[in-house]
Short mmCIF file of C-alpha atoms in Angstrom, two decimals:
data_model
loop_
_atom_site.label_atom_id
_atom_site.label_comp_id
_atom_site.label_asym_id
_atom_site.label_seq_id
_atom_site.Cartn_x
_atom_site.Cartn_y
_atom_site.Cartn_z
CA UNK D 7 0.00 0.00 0.00
CA UNK D 8 2.77 2.58 0.76
CA UNK D 9 4.27 1.91 -2.67
CA UNK D 10 0.91 2.51 -4.34
CA UNK D 11 0.48 5.77 -2.43
CA UNK D 12 3.97 6.93 -3.39
CA UNK D 13 3.25 6.12 -7.05
CA UNK D 14 -0.02 8.03 -6.80
CA UNK D 15 1.79 10.97 -5.23
CA UNK D 16 4.32 10.96 -8.07
CA UNK D 17 1.51 11.06 -10.65
CA UNK D 18 -0.20 13.89 -8.77
CA UNK D 19 3.06 15.82 -8.74
CA UNK D 20 3.65 15.17 -12.45
CA UNK D 21 0.12 16.33 -13.33
CA UNK D 22 0.55 19.44 -11.19
CA UNK D 23 3.84 20.18 -12.93
CA UNK D 24 2.21 19.98 -16.37
CA UNK D 25 -0.63 22.23 -15.20
CA UNK D 26 1.82 24.79 -13.79
CA UNK D 27 3.78 24.70 -17.05
CA UNK D 28 0.65 25.44 -19.08
CA UNK D 29 -0.48 28.14 -16.65
CA UNK D 30 2.91 29.82 -16.90
CA UNK D 31 3.01 29.83 -20.70
CA UNK D 32 -0.56 29.99 -21.97
CA UNK D 33 -1.08 33.74 -21.63
CA UNK D 34 2.09 35.21 -23.09
CA UNK D 35 3.99 32.56 -25.06
CA UNK D 36 3.27 30.80 -28.32
CA UNK D 37 5.35 27.84 -27.18
CA UNK D 38 2.80 26.70 -24.61
CA UNK D 39 1.19 24.16 -26.93
CA UNK D 40 4.24 22.13 -27.91
CA UNK D 41 5.96 22.72 -24.55
CA UNK D 42 2.94 21.40 -22.65
CA UNK D 43 2.75 18.40 -25.01
CA UNK D 44 6.44 17.67 -24.45
CA UNK D 45 5.98 17.99 -20.69
CA UNK D 46 3.06 15.57 -20.91
CA UNK D 47 5.28 13.00 -22.65
CA UNK D 48 7.98 13.40 -20.00
CA UNK D 49 5.42 12.98 -17.20
CA UNK D 50 4.07 9.82 -18.83
CA UNK D 51 7.51 8.27 -19.23
CA UNK D 52 8.55 9.19 -15.68
CA UNK D 53 5.47 7.81 -13.90
CA UNK D 54 4.61 4.75 -16.05
CA UNK D 55 7.49 2.23 -15.94
CA UNK D 56 5.41 -0.31 -17.88
CA UNK D 57 5.31 2.08 -20.81
CA UNK D 58 9.11 2.03 -21.09
CA UNK D 59 9.02 -1.78 -21.40
CA UNK D 60 6.39 -1.88 -24.16
CA UNK D 61 7.70 -1.65 -27.72
CA UNK D 62 4.29 -0.69 -29.11
CA UNK D 63 3.91 2.07 -26.53
CA UNK D 64 7.36 3.43 -27.38
CA UNK D 65 6.39 3.53 -31.07
CA UNK D 66 3.26 5.49 -30.16
CA UNK D 67 5.38 7.84 -28.04
CA UNK D 68 7.73 8.37 -30.97
CA UNK D 69 4.73 9.29 -33.12
CA UNK D 70 3.50 11.67 -30.40
CA UNK D 71 6.94 13.32 -30.34
CA UNK D 72 6.77 13.74 -34.12
CA UNK D 73 3.46 15.55 -33.77
CA UNK D 74 5.01 17.75 -31.05
CA UNK D 75 7.63 18.71 -33.65
CA UNK D 76 4.80 19.49 -36.10
CA UNK D 77 3.16 21.73 -33.48
CA UNK D 78 6.50 23.45 -32.88
CA UNK D 79 6.92 24.06 -36.61
CA UNK D 80 3.37 25.25 -37.27
CA UNK D 81 0.51 24.50 -34.82
CA UNK D 82 -2.63 23.07 -36.40
CA UNK D 83 -5.77 21.31 -35.13
CA UNK D 84 -4.82 18.18 -37.08
CA UNK D 85 -1.41 17.97 -35.37
CA UNK D 86 -3.06 18.38 -31.95
CA UNK D 87 -5.63 15.67 -32.72
CA UNK D 88 -3.03 13.20 -33.93
CA UNK D 89 -0.87 13.93 -30.87
CA UNK D 90 -3.79 13.15 -28.57
CA UNK D 91 -4.47 9.87 -30.38
CA UNK D 92 -0.80 8.87 -30.20
CA UNK D 93 -0.28 9.68 -26.52
CA UNK D 94 -3.48 7.94 -25.41
CA UNK D 95 -2.43 4.90 -27.45
CA UNK D 96 0.93 4.98 -25.68
CA UNK D 97 -0.82 5.07 -22.31
CA UNK D 98 -3.07 2.09 -23.08
CA UNK D 99 -0.83 -0.19 -25.15
CA UNK D 100 1.12 -1.59 -22.15
CA UNK D 101 -2.16 -3.14 -20.97
CA UNK D 102 -3.27 -4.76 -24.25
CA UNK D 103 -1.57 -5.46 -27.55
CA UNK D 104 -2.74 -3.79 -30.75
CA UNK D 105 -5.28 -5.99 -32.51
CA UNK D 106 -7.44 -3.97 -34.94
CA UNK D 107 -7.74 -0.27 -35.67
CA UNK D 108 -11.52 -0.41 -35.26
CA UNK D 109 -11.30 -1.93 -31.78
CA UNK D 110 -8.66 0.56 -30.72
CA UNK D 111 -10.69 3.43 -32.11
CA UNK D 112 -13.55 2.40 -29.83
CA UNK D 113 -11.15 2.02 -26.90
CA UNK D 114 -9.84 5.53 -27.49
CA UNK D 115 -13.40 6.88 -27.51
CA UNK D 116 -14.12 5.15 -24.19
CA UNK D 117 -10.85 6.49 -22.73
CA UNK D 118 -11.87 10.01 -23.75
CA UNK D 119 -15.32 9.70 -22.20
CA UNK D 120 -14.07 8.13 -18.98
CA UNK D 121 -11.47 10.89 -18.52
CA UNK D 122 -14.22 13.17 -17.19
CA UNK D 123 -14.77 10.96 -14.11
CA UNK D 124 -11.30 9.57 -13.37
CA UNK D 125 -10.16 12.40 -11.03
CA UNK D 126 -13.35 12.04 -8.96
CA UNK D 127 -12.85 8.28 -8.77
CA UNK D 128 -9.26 8.61 -7.59
CA UNK D 129 -10.09 11.32 -5.03
CA UNK D 130 -12.71 9.01 -3.52
CA UNK D 131 -10.28 6.07 -3.49
CA UNK D 132 -7.58 8.17 -1.82
CA UNK D 133 -10.01 9.46 0.81
CA UNK D 134 -11.05 5.91 1.70
CA UNK D 135 -7.43 4.78 1.99
CA UNK D 136 -6.46 7.70 4.22
CA UNK D 137 -9.54 7.17 6.37
CA UNK D 138 -8.57 3.53 6.97
CA UNK D 139 -5.00 4.57 7.85
CA UNK D 140 -6.00 7.48 10.12
CA UNK D 141 -5.57 7.12 13.90
CA UNK D 142 -8.67 6.28 15.94
CA UNK D 143 -10.60 9.31 17.05
CA UNK D 144 -9.31 11.64 14.29
CA UNK D 145 -11.69 11.96 11.35
CA UNK D 146 -11.84 14.55 8.56
CA UNK D 147 -15.39 15.49 9.51
CA UNK D 148 -14.40 16.10 13.11
CA UNK D 149 -11.43 18.23 12.05
CA UNK D 150 -13.67 20.34 9.79
CA UNK D 151 -16.20 20.83 12.61
CA UNK D 152 -13.36 21.82 14.93
CA UNK D 153 -12.19 24.58 12.54
CA UNK D 154 -15.60 26.16 11.87
CA UNK D 155 -15.81 28.21 15.08
CA UNK D 156 -12.23 29.60 15.10
CA UNK D 157 -12.35 30.61 11.44
CA UNK D 158 -15.82 32.17 11.56
CA UNK D 159 -15.19 33.90 14.88
CA UNK D 160 -11.80 35.25 13.78
CA UNK D 161 -13.31 36.68 10.59
CA UNK D 162 -16.07 38.37 12.57
CA UNK D 163 -13.65 40.02 15.05
CA UNK D 164 -11.32 41.17 12.26
CA UNK D 165 -14.28 42.86 10.55
CA UNK D 166 -15.26 44.67 13.75
CA UNK D 167 -11.68 45.80 14.45
CA UNK D 168 -11.39 47.12 10.91
CA UNK D 169 -14.40 49.33 11.59
CA UNK D 170 -12.92 50.54 14.88
CA UNK D 171 -9.22 50.91 13.94
CA UNK D 172 -8.22 52.94 10.81
CA UNK D 173 -4.80 51.21 10.63
CA UNK D 174 -6.42 47.80 10.24
CA UNK D 175 -8.89 49.27 7.74
CA UNK D 176 -6.03 50.71 5.65
CA UNK D 177 -4.26 47.36 5.75
CA UNK D 178 -7.35 45.62 4.37
CA UNK D 179 -7.82 48.38 1.77
CA UNK D 180 -4.25 47.85 0.53
CA UNK D 181 -4.85 44.17 -0.14
CA UNK D 182 -5.40 43.48 -3.84
CA UNK D 183 -7.63 40.50 -4.49
CA UNK D 184 -7.19 38.59 -7.75
CA UNK D 185 -9.60 39.31 -10.59
CA UNK D 186 -12.43 36.78 -10.46
CA UNK D 187 -12.39 36.48 -14.26
CA UNK D 188 -8.69 35.57 -14.29
CA UNK D 189 -9.23 33.07 -11.47
CA UNK D 190 -12.05 31.38 -13.38
CA UNK D 191 -10.04 31.33 -16.61
CA UNK D 192 -7.05 29.79 -14.84
CA UNK D 193 -9.32 27.24 -13.20
CA UNK D 194 -10.82 26.20 -16.53
CA UNK D 195 -7.33 25.83 -18.04
CA UNK D 196 -6.24 23.68 -15.10
CA UNK D 197 -9.27 21.40 -15.51
CA UNK D 198 -8.76 21.13 -19.28
CA UNK D 199 -5.16 20.04 -18.71
CA UNK D 200 -5.93 17.84 -15.69
CA UNK D 201 -8.52 15.60 -17.36
CA UNK D 202 -6.51 14.25 -20.33
CA UNK D 203 -3.17 14.12 -18.51
CA UNK D 204 -4.60 12.23 -15.54
CA UNK D 205 -6.45 9.87 -17.88
CA UNK D 206 -3.10 8.78 -19.37
CA UNK D 207 -1.27 8.54 -16.05
CA UNK D 208 -4.07 6.47 -14.44
CA UNK D 209 -6.23 5.16 -17.32
CA UNK D 210 -9.53 3.46 -16.66
CA UNK D 211 -9.00 -0.35 -16.66
CA UNK D 212 -12.26 -0.75 -18.57
CA UNK D 213 -10.69 1.05 -21.56
CA UNK D 214 -8.63 -2.04 -22.35
CA UNK D 215 -10.85 -4.71 -20.77
CA UNK D 216 -12.81 -5.23 -24.01
CA UNK D 217 -11.27 -7.95 -26.19
CA UNK D 218 -12.18 -6.13 -29.41
CA UNK D 219 -14.59 -8.79 -30.68
CA UNK D 220 -17.38 -7.22 -32.73
CA UNK D 221 -20.76 -8.91 -33.13
CA UNK D 222 -20.90 -10.92 -36.32
CA UNK D 223 -23.30 -9.56 -38.92
CA UNK D 224 -25.56 -12.11 -40.54
CA UNK D 225 -24.87 -11.05 -44.12
CA UNK D 226 -26.70 -12.96 -46.85
CA UNK D 227 -24.60 -15.40 -48.85
CA UNK D 228 -24.48 -14.70 -52.57
CA UNK D 229 -24.53 -17.65 -54.93
CA UNK D 230 -21.60 -18.37 -57.24
CA UNK D 231 -23.76 -17.97 -60.38
CA UNK D 232 -25.08 -14.60 -59.16
CA UNK D 233 -21.58 -13.39 -58.37
CA UNK D 234 -20.23 -14.45 -61.78
CA UNK D 235 -23.12 -12.79 -63.61
CA UNK D 236 -22.83 -9.62 -61.52
CA UNK D 237 -19.07 -9.36 -61.94
CA UNK D 238 -19.31 -9.98 -65.68
CA UNK D 239 -21.92 -7.20 -65.96
CA UNK D 240 -19.85 -4.80 -63.83
CA UNK D 241 -16.69 -5.51 -65.81
CA UNK D 242 -18.52 -4.82 -69.07
CA UNK D 243 -19.89 -1.47 -67.83
CA UNK D 244 -16.53 -0.44 -66.39
CA UNK D 245 -14.82 -1.44 -69.65
CA UNK D 246 -17.09 0.95 -71.59
CA UNK D 247 -16.28 3.83 -69.22
CA UNK D 248 -12.57 3.09 -69.28
CA UNK D 249 -12.59 2.82 -73.08
CA UNK D 250 -14.15 6.30 -73.32
CA UNK D 251 -11.56 7.68 -70.91
CA UNK D 252 -8.73 6.09 -72.89
CA UNK D 253 -10.15 7.46 -76.14
CA UNK D 254 -10.76 11.06 -75.05
CA UNK D 255 -8.99 11.69 -71.73
CA UNK D 256 -5.72 9.80 -72.06
CA UNK D 257 -5.12 10.00 -75.82
CA UNK D 258 -6.23 13.64 -76.22
CA UNK D 259 -8.68 12.90 -79.06
CA UNK D 260 -11.16 15.72 -79.83
CA UNK D 261 -14.43 15.56 -77.93
CA UNK D 262 -17.86 15.71 -79.59
CA UNK D 263 -19.21 19.15 -80.43
CA UNK D 264 -20.55 21.04 -77.42
CA UNK D 265 -18.42 19.19 -74.84
CA UNK D 266 -15.28 20.91 -73.57
CA UNK D 267 -12.37 19.16 -71.89
CA UNK D 268 -13.04 21.15 -68.70
CA UNK D 269 -16.63 19.87 -68.60
CA UNK D 270 -15.52 16.31 -69.32
CA UNK D 271 -12.79 16.46 -66.67
CA UNK D 272 -14.74 18.16 -63.90
CA UNK D 273 -18.08 16.39 -64.08
CA UNK D 274 -16.84 12.85 -63.59
CA UNK D 275 -14.00 13.08 -61.08
CA UNK D 276 -15.96 12.77 -57.84
CA UNK D 277 -18.65 10.49 -59.26
CA UNK D 278 -15.96 8.03 -60.36
CA UNK D 279 -14.44 8.02 -56.88
CA UNK D 280 -17.85 7.15 -55.41
CA UNK D 281 -18.06 4.35 -57.99
CA UNK D 282 -14.66 3.03 -56.90
CA UNK D 283 -15.70 3.07 -53.24
CA UNK D 284 -18.88 1.14 -54.05
CA UNK D 285 -16.85 -1.40 -55.98
CA UNK D 286 -14.53 -1.90 -53.02
CA UNK D 287 -17.48 -2.24 -50.63
CA UNK D 288 -19.08 -4.87 -52.89
CA UNK D 289 -15.91 -6.95 -52.86
CA UNK D 290 -15.59 -6.68 -49.08
CA UNK D 291 -19.17 -7.74 -48.42
CA UNK D 292 -19.59 -10.54 -50.95
CA UNK D 293 -16.10 -12.07 -50.98
CA UNK D 294 -15.25 -12.51 -47.33
CA UNK D 295 -12.41 -14.95 -46.53
CA UNK D 296 -13.77 -18.47 -46.37
CA UNK D 297 -16.90 -17.70 -48.38
CA UNK D 298 -17.79 -19.82 -51.44
CA UNK D 299 -17.22 -16.84 -53.73
CA UNK D 300 -13.69 -16.29 -52.45
CA UNK D 301 -12.88 -19.95 -53.14
CA UNK D 302 -14.13 -19.86 -56.75
CA UNK D 303 -11.36 -19.43 -59.35
CA UNK D 304 -13.72 -17.77 -61.85
CA UNK D 305 -14.97 -15.28 -59.27
CA UNK D 306 -11.43 -14.43 -58.14
CA UNK D 307 -10.35 -13.75 -61.72
CA UNK D 308 -13.38 -11.58 -62.41
CA UNK D 309 -12.82 -9.67 -59.16
CA UNK D 310 -9.15 -9.16 -60.02
CA UNK D 311 -10.13 -7.79 -63.44
CA UNK D 312 -12.78 -5.55 -61.86
CA UNK D 313 -10.39 -4.09 -59.26
CA UNK D 314 -7.80 -3.44 -61.98
CA UNK D 315 -10.48 -1.63 -63.99
CA UNK D 316 -11.48 0.29 -60.86
CA UNK D 317 -7.87 1.36 -60.37
CA UNK D 318 -7.88 2.64 -63.95
CA UNK D 319 -11.07 4.49 -63.08
CA UNK D 320 -9.36 6.16 -60.12
CA UNK D 321 -6.39 7.06 -62.31
CA UNK D 322 -8.80 8.62 -64.80
CA UNK D 323 -10.39 10.59 -61.96
CA UNK D 324 -6.97 11.91 -60.95
CA UNK D 325 -6.20 12.81 -64.57
CA UNK D 326 -9.54 14.60 -64.87
CA UNK D 327 -8.70 16.62 -61.76
CA UNK D 328 -5.22 17.42 -63.07
CA UNK D 329 -6.72 18.54 -66.39
CA UNK D 330 -9.10 20.80 -64.49
CA UNK D 331 -6.20 22.14 -62.43
CA UNK D 332 -4.31 22.75 -65.68
CA UNK D 333 -7.17 24.90 -66.90
CA UNK D 334 -8.24 26.62 -63.68
CA UNK D 335 -5.18 26.41 -61.34
CA UNK D 336 -4.54 24.41 -58.16
CA UNK D 337 -6.49 24.92 -54.94
CA UNK D 338 -6.23 23.30 -51.52
CA UNK D 339 -9.51 21.48 -52.16
CA UNK D 340 -8.30 20.03 -55.47
CA UNK D 341 -4.99 19.03 -53.92
CA UNK D 342 -6.85 17.32 -51.08
CA UNK D 343 -9.01 15.52 -53.66
CA UNK D 344 -5.89 14.18 -55.40
CA UNK D 345 -4.53 12.94 -52.06
CA UNK D 346 -7.88 11.28 -51.32
CA UNK D 347 -7.82 9.57 -54.73
CA UNK D 348 -4.36 8.18 -54.00
CA UNK D 349 -5.67 6.86 -50.68
CA UNK D 350 -8.65 5.22 -52.42
CA UNK D 351 -6.31 3.57 -54.93
CA UNK D 352 -4.18 2.27 -52.05
CA UNK D 353 -7.27 0.80 -50.43
CA UNK D 354 -8.24 -0.99 -53.65
CA UNK D 355 -4.75 -2.48 -53.99
CA UNK D 356 -4.95 -3.68 -50.38
CA UNK D 357 -8.37 -5.26 -51.04
CA UNK D 358 -6.97 -7.08 -54.05
CA UNK D 359 -3.93 -8.29 -52.09
CA UNK D 360 -6.15 -9.47 -49.26
CA UNK D 361 -8.20 -11.52 -51.71
CA UNK D 362 -5.21 -13.02 -53.54
CA UNK D 363 -3.06 -13.66 -50.46
CA UNK D 364 -5.89 -14.77 -48.17
CA UNK D 365 -5.23 -12.10 -45.55
CA UNK D 366 -7.64 -11.56 -42.66
CA UNK D 367 -10.10 -8.72 -42.20
CA UNK D 368 -7.99 -7.39 -39.31
CA UNK D 369 -4.99 -7.16 -41.66
CA UNK D 370 -7.03 -5.16 -44.18
CA UNK D 371 -8.38 -2.77 -41.54
CA UNK D 372 -4.95 -2.17 -40.02
CA UNK D 373 -3.27 -1.71 -43.40
CA UNK D 374 -5.84 0.91 -44.44
CA UNK D 375 -5.58 2.61 -41.04
CA UNK D 376 -1.80 2.76 -41.41
CA UNK D 377 -2.11 4.28 -44.88
CA UNK D 378 -4.56 6.88 -43.60
CA UNK D 379 -2.30 7.67 -40.63
CA UNK D 380 0.69 8.19 -42.92
CA UNK D 381 -1.33 10.51 -45.17
CA UNK D 382 -2.62 12.55 -42.21
CA UNK D 383 0.87 12.74 -40.75
CA UNK D 384 2.15 14.07 -44.06
CA UNK D 385 -0.60 16.70 -44.06
CA UNK D 386 0.57 17.93 -40.64
CA UNK D 387 4.17 18.28 -41.83
CA UNK D 388 3.41 19.91 -45.22
CA UNK D 389 1.53 23.18 -45.73
CA UNK D 390 -1.02 22.35 -48.43
CA UNK D 391 -1.79 26.06 -48.94
CA UNK D 392 1.86 26.77 -49.73
CA UNK D 393 1.99 23.71 -51.99
CA UNK D 394 -1.02 24.93 -53.99
CA UNK D 395 0.50 28.41 -54.30
CA UNK D 396 3.86 27.01 -55.40
CA UNK D 397 2.17 24.84 -58.03
CA UNK D 398 0.31 27.80 -59.53
CA UNK D 399 3.33 30.11 -59.50
CA UNK D 400 5.74 27.55 -60.95
CA UNK D 401 3.24 26.79 -63.72
CA UNK D 402 2.80 30.49 -64.45
CA UNK D 403 6.55 31.09 -64.64
CA UNK D 404 7.12 28.03 -66.83
CA UNK D 405 4.34 28.94 -69.25
CA UNK D 406 4.83 32.72 -69.10
CA UNK D 407 1.15 33.04 -68.23
CA UNK D 408 -0.45 36.46 -68.76
CA UNK D 409 -1.56 38.17 -65.57
CA UNK D 410 -5.19 37.97 -66.65
CA UNK D 411 -4.98 34.16 -66.52
CA UNK D 412 -3.37 34.04 -63.07
CA UNK D 413 -5.73 33.85 -60.11
CA UNK D 414 -4.19 36.58 -57.95
CA UNK D 415 -7.29 36.71 -55.77
CA UNK D 416 -6.72 33.12 -54.65
CA UNK D 417 -3.03 33.78 -54.01
CA UNK D 418 -4.02 36.77 -51.91
CA UNK D 419 -6.51 34.64 -49.95
CA UNK D 420 -3.73 32.16 -49.10
CA UNK D 421 -1.97 34.91 -47.12
CA UNK D 422 1.50 34.20 -45.66
CA UNK D 423 1.41 30.63 -47.00
CA UNK D 424 1.85 32.05 -50.52
CA UNK D 425 4.53 34.60 -49.68
CA UNK D 426 7.56 32.70 -51.02
CA UNK D 427 5.89 31.68 -54.33
CA UNK D 428 4.74 35.29 -54.71
CA UNK D 429 8.29 36.51 -54.16
CA UNK D 430 9.57 34.14 -56.87
CA UNK D 431 6.83 35.31 -59.23
CA UNK D 432 7.66 38.94 -58.50
CA UNK D 433 11.32 38.34 -59.33
CA UNK D 434 10.48 36.48 -62.55
CA UNK D 435 8.01 39.09 -63.81
CA UNK D 436 9.29 41.51 -66.45
CA UNK D 437 6.14 43.55 -67.03
CA UNK D 438 6.14 46.59 -64.68
CA UNK D 439 2.38 46.61 -64.21
CA UNK D 440 2.26 42.92 -63.39
CA UNK D 441 5.19 43.28 -60.98
CA UNK D 442 3.36 46.13 -59.23
CA UNK D 443 0.22 44.01 -58.68
CA UNK D 444 2.20 41.00 -57.45
CA UNK D 445 4.38 43.15 -55.19
CA UNK D 446 1.26 44.65 -53.62
CA UNK D 447 -0.07 41.20 -52.68
CA UNK D 448 3.35 39.97 -51.55
CA UNK D 449 3.91 42.98 -49.31
CA UNK D 450 0.47 42.63 -47.73
CA UNK D 451 1.24 38.98 -46.95
CA UNK D 452 4.69 39.99 -45.63
CA UNK D 453 3.15 42.63 -43.34
CA UNK D 454 0.70 40.04 -42.00
CA UNK D 455 3.49 37.53 -41.44
CA UNK D 456 5.66 40.13 -39.71
CA UNK D 457 2.80 41.00 -37.36
CA UNK D 458 2.22 37.32 -36.60
CA UNK D 459 5.88 36.70 -35.84
CA UNK D 460 5.94 39.74 -33.58
CA UNK D 461 3.10 38.30 -31.50
CA UNK D 462 3.95 35.72 -28.86
CA UNK D 463 0.66 33.91 -29.46
CA UNK D 464 0.93 33.66 -33.27
CA UNK D 465 4.67 32.98 -33.60
CA UNK D 466 5.69 29.75 -35.31
CA UNK D 467 8.98 28.27 -36.43
CA UNK D 468 7.68 27.83 -39.98
CA UNK D 469 6.62 31.48 -40.05
CA UNK D 470 10.04 32.58 -38.80
CA UNK D 471 11.75 30.63 -41.59
CA UNK D 472 9.39 32.08 -44.19
CA UNK D 473 9.92 35.63 -42.99
CA UNK D 474 13.71 35.23 -42.99
CA UNK D 475 13.67 33.81 -46.52
CA UNK D 476 11.37 36.45 -47.99
CA UNK D 477 13.39 39.23 -46.36
CA UNK D 478 16.54 37.75 -47.85
CA UNK D 479 14.85 37.69 -51.27
CA UNK D 480 12.93 40.99 -51.26
CA UNK D 481 14.15 42.95 -48.24
CA UNK D 482 12.24 44.23 -45.22
CA UNK D 483 11.24 47.62 -46.61
CA UNK D 484 7.98 48.30 -48.50
CA UNK D 485 8.21 48.11 -52.29
CA UNK D 486 7.70 51.24 -54.39
CA UNK D 487 4.14 50.72 -55.57
CA UNK D 488 2.18 52.79 -58.03
CA UNK D 489 -0.41 55.15 -56.68
CA UNK D 490 -3.87 53.62 -56.38
CA UNK D 491 -6.29 56.45 -55.54
CA UNK D 492 -9.31 54.21 -56.12
CA UNK D 493 -7.81 51.22 -54.29
CA UNK D 494 -6.76 47.80 -55.50
CA UNK D 495 -8.56 44.56 -56.17
CA UNK D 496 -6.37 41.47 -55.79
CA UNK D 497 -3.33 43.72 -56.23
CA UNK D 498 -4.57 45.28 -59.49
CA UNK D 499 -5.20 49.04 -59.41
CA UNK D 500 -8.87 49.86 -59.74
CA UNK D 501 -9.60 52.26 -62.61
CA UNK D 502 -11.33 55.55 -61.74
CA UNK D 503 -15.09 55.63 -62.29
CA UNK D 504 -15.85 57.04 -65.73
CA UNK D 505 -19.11 58.04 -67.32
CA UNK D 506 -17.64 58.51 -70.79
CA UNK D 507 -15.32 56.30 -72.81
CA UNK D 508 -11.72 56.85 -71.70
CA UNK D 509 -9.36 58.82 -73.93
CA UNK D 510 -6.54 56.91 -75.60
CA UNK D 511 -3.60 56.49 -73.25
CA UNK D 512 -0.32 58.21 -74.14
CA UNK D 513 2.50 56.03 -75.38
CA UNK D 514 4.20 54.18 -72.56
CA UNK D 515 1.40 54.80 -70.04
CA UNK D 516 0.04 51.70 -68.31
CA UNK D 517 -3.63 50.78 -68.67
CA UNK D 518 -5.64 47.89 -67.31
CA UNK D 519 -6.18 46.60 -70.85
CA UNK D 520 -2.44 46.43 -71.28
CA UNK D 521 -2.13 44.67 -67.91
CA UNK D 522 -4.57 41.96 -68.84
CA UNK D 523 -2.74 41.19 -72.06
CA UNK D 524 0.86 41.50 -70.96
CA UNK D 525 2.72 38.27 -70.30
CA UNK D 526 4.64 37.78 -67.08
CA UNK D 527 7.97 37.44 -68.90
CA UNK D 528 9.43 38.54 -72.20
CA UNK D 529 9.86 35.00 -73.42
CA UNK D 530 7.86 33.80 -76.39
CA UNK D 531 4.38 32.55 -75.58
CA UNK D 532 3.36 28.94 -76.17
#
């Protein structure tokens, strides 16, 4: 029992240390998030010896540390979420090995829900232990009753003396009580930190008591003849779609009159992904390991052909999206769609491998969960907004795109994430009017980034690197911009309101018509 109490005291001290760390940093420093996460990891390692002996838990801790590095580089909600998943996994894995991602997902949900009651449970347990160890005749209730009269009476007499003696009154008047709003805010922060940290130091045993067995679903068995007929029909329909894609999308053949490549590319991308998901679901449901369909050679060959055709369908969806990006530029949403398509293709390959190699359902679930985890981890380490901006700028520089065809409004909306691509575009631009518009957007993003880096709450290591690089490229002083008495729209100077047609511009004077037709560089246009 003394050893258990000493261990409990160590966990209480570790939790208090993490709370004090957060309280000290949360108001004034941007480092509180990753510093508190790192302190949490240290507290977990120091107070849970079983965690240091579990290889799976150490892997989860390594992943949590990676997400701490992501938060240090550029804090994001996704990095925080993945860190929480990793550190709770590290806390629970010493008690049960990793079986399936679905079972562990449910265990993590239970651990999150039970965290709300764990401190109350442990306070009650500690009170019962101390009551059993207390000397006879000394009880907490008796001690509290003994203190009521001295405390209340002393407060009453101090109040009366303050009314009678001005020195005591001045002493009370000089006392500064803490702001009740600050006290409440600090209390909420302490509770928010206490609940998850304590749940990992003393997790609920019921979180890992469940063996992970899910109730078996009584799915109807599909006959071999029905499966063969269905798969033959599906393969025929998919072959027609893939033949059309090969004829018009992949080969570049001219489309029928009235259908543009943008329409052909954009309309089918997401519908084809839904089709691929339905195909994968059909294979999972009807060809479970050990089923008659999975044992049939004809069915396995037809399924293999169908999944290969579905992979071609996903590739066509990605090509459609890339064609649309080629016509209308890259956005974060389109980049995310391409990543999602790659993940869907990975899932289809895993389904095919499971069927051919006879792998279990748990293997398939874990393999897909691992692929999704790797993709999400990559998204925490890479700024997709900066990637989209870099894609658009590099394409514009390579093709010498006219300013009218470059979506400056979207680059402006990306803010500091687009600052380095904008700086490269500004340096590559030869047209003075185009350089003025780009410099206006770049400087606005640079001012925003400078303000963020000057704030302790908004500072980030990624932002510091960006600011240093853009200052090395363009300097820290404002660029010499053209006068814009009527303002700017996406960096372009707004023309003055005119009721009559404008007079011809003198030779050499810039006009908006010239801006919209001028290329970004002097190189020949393609």
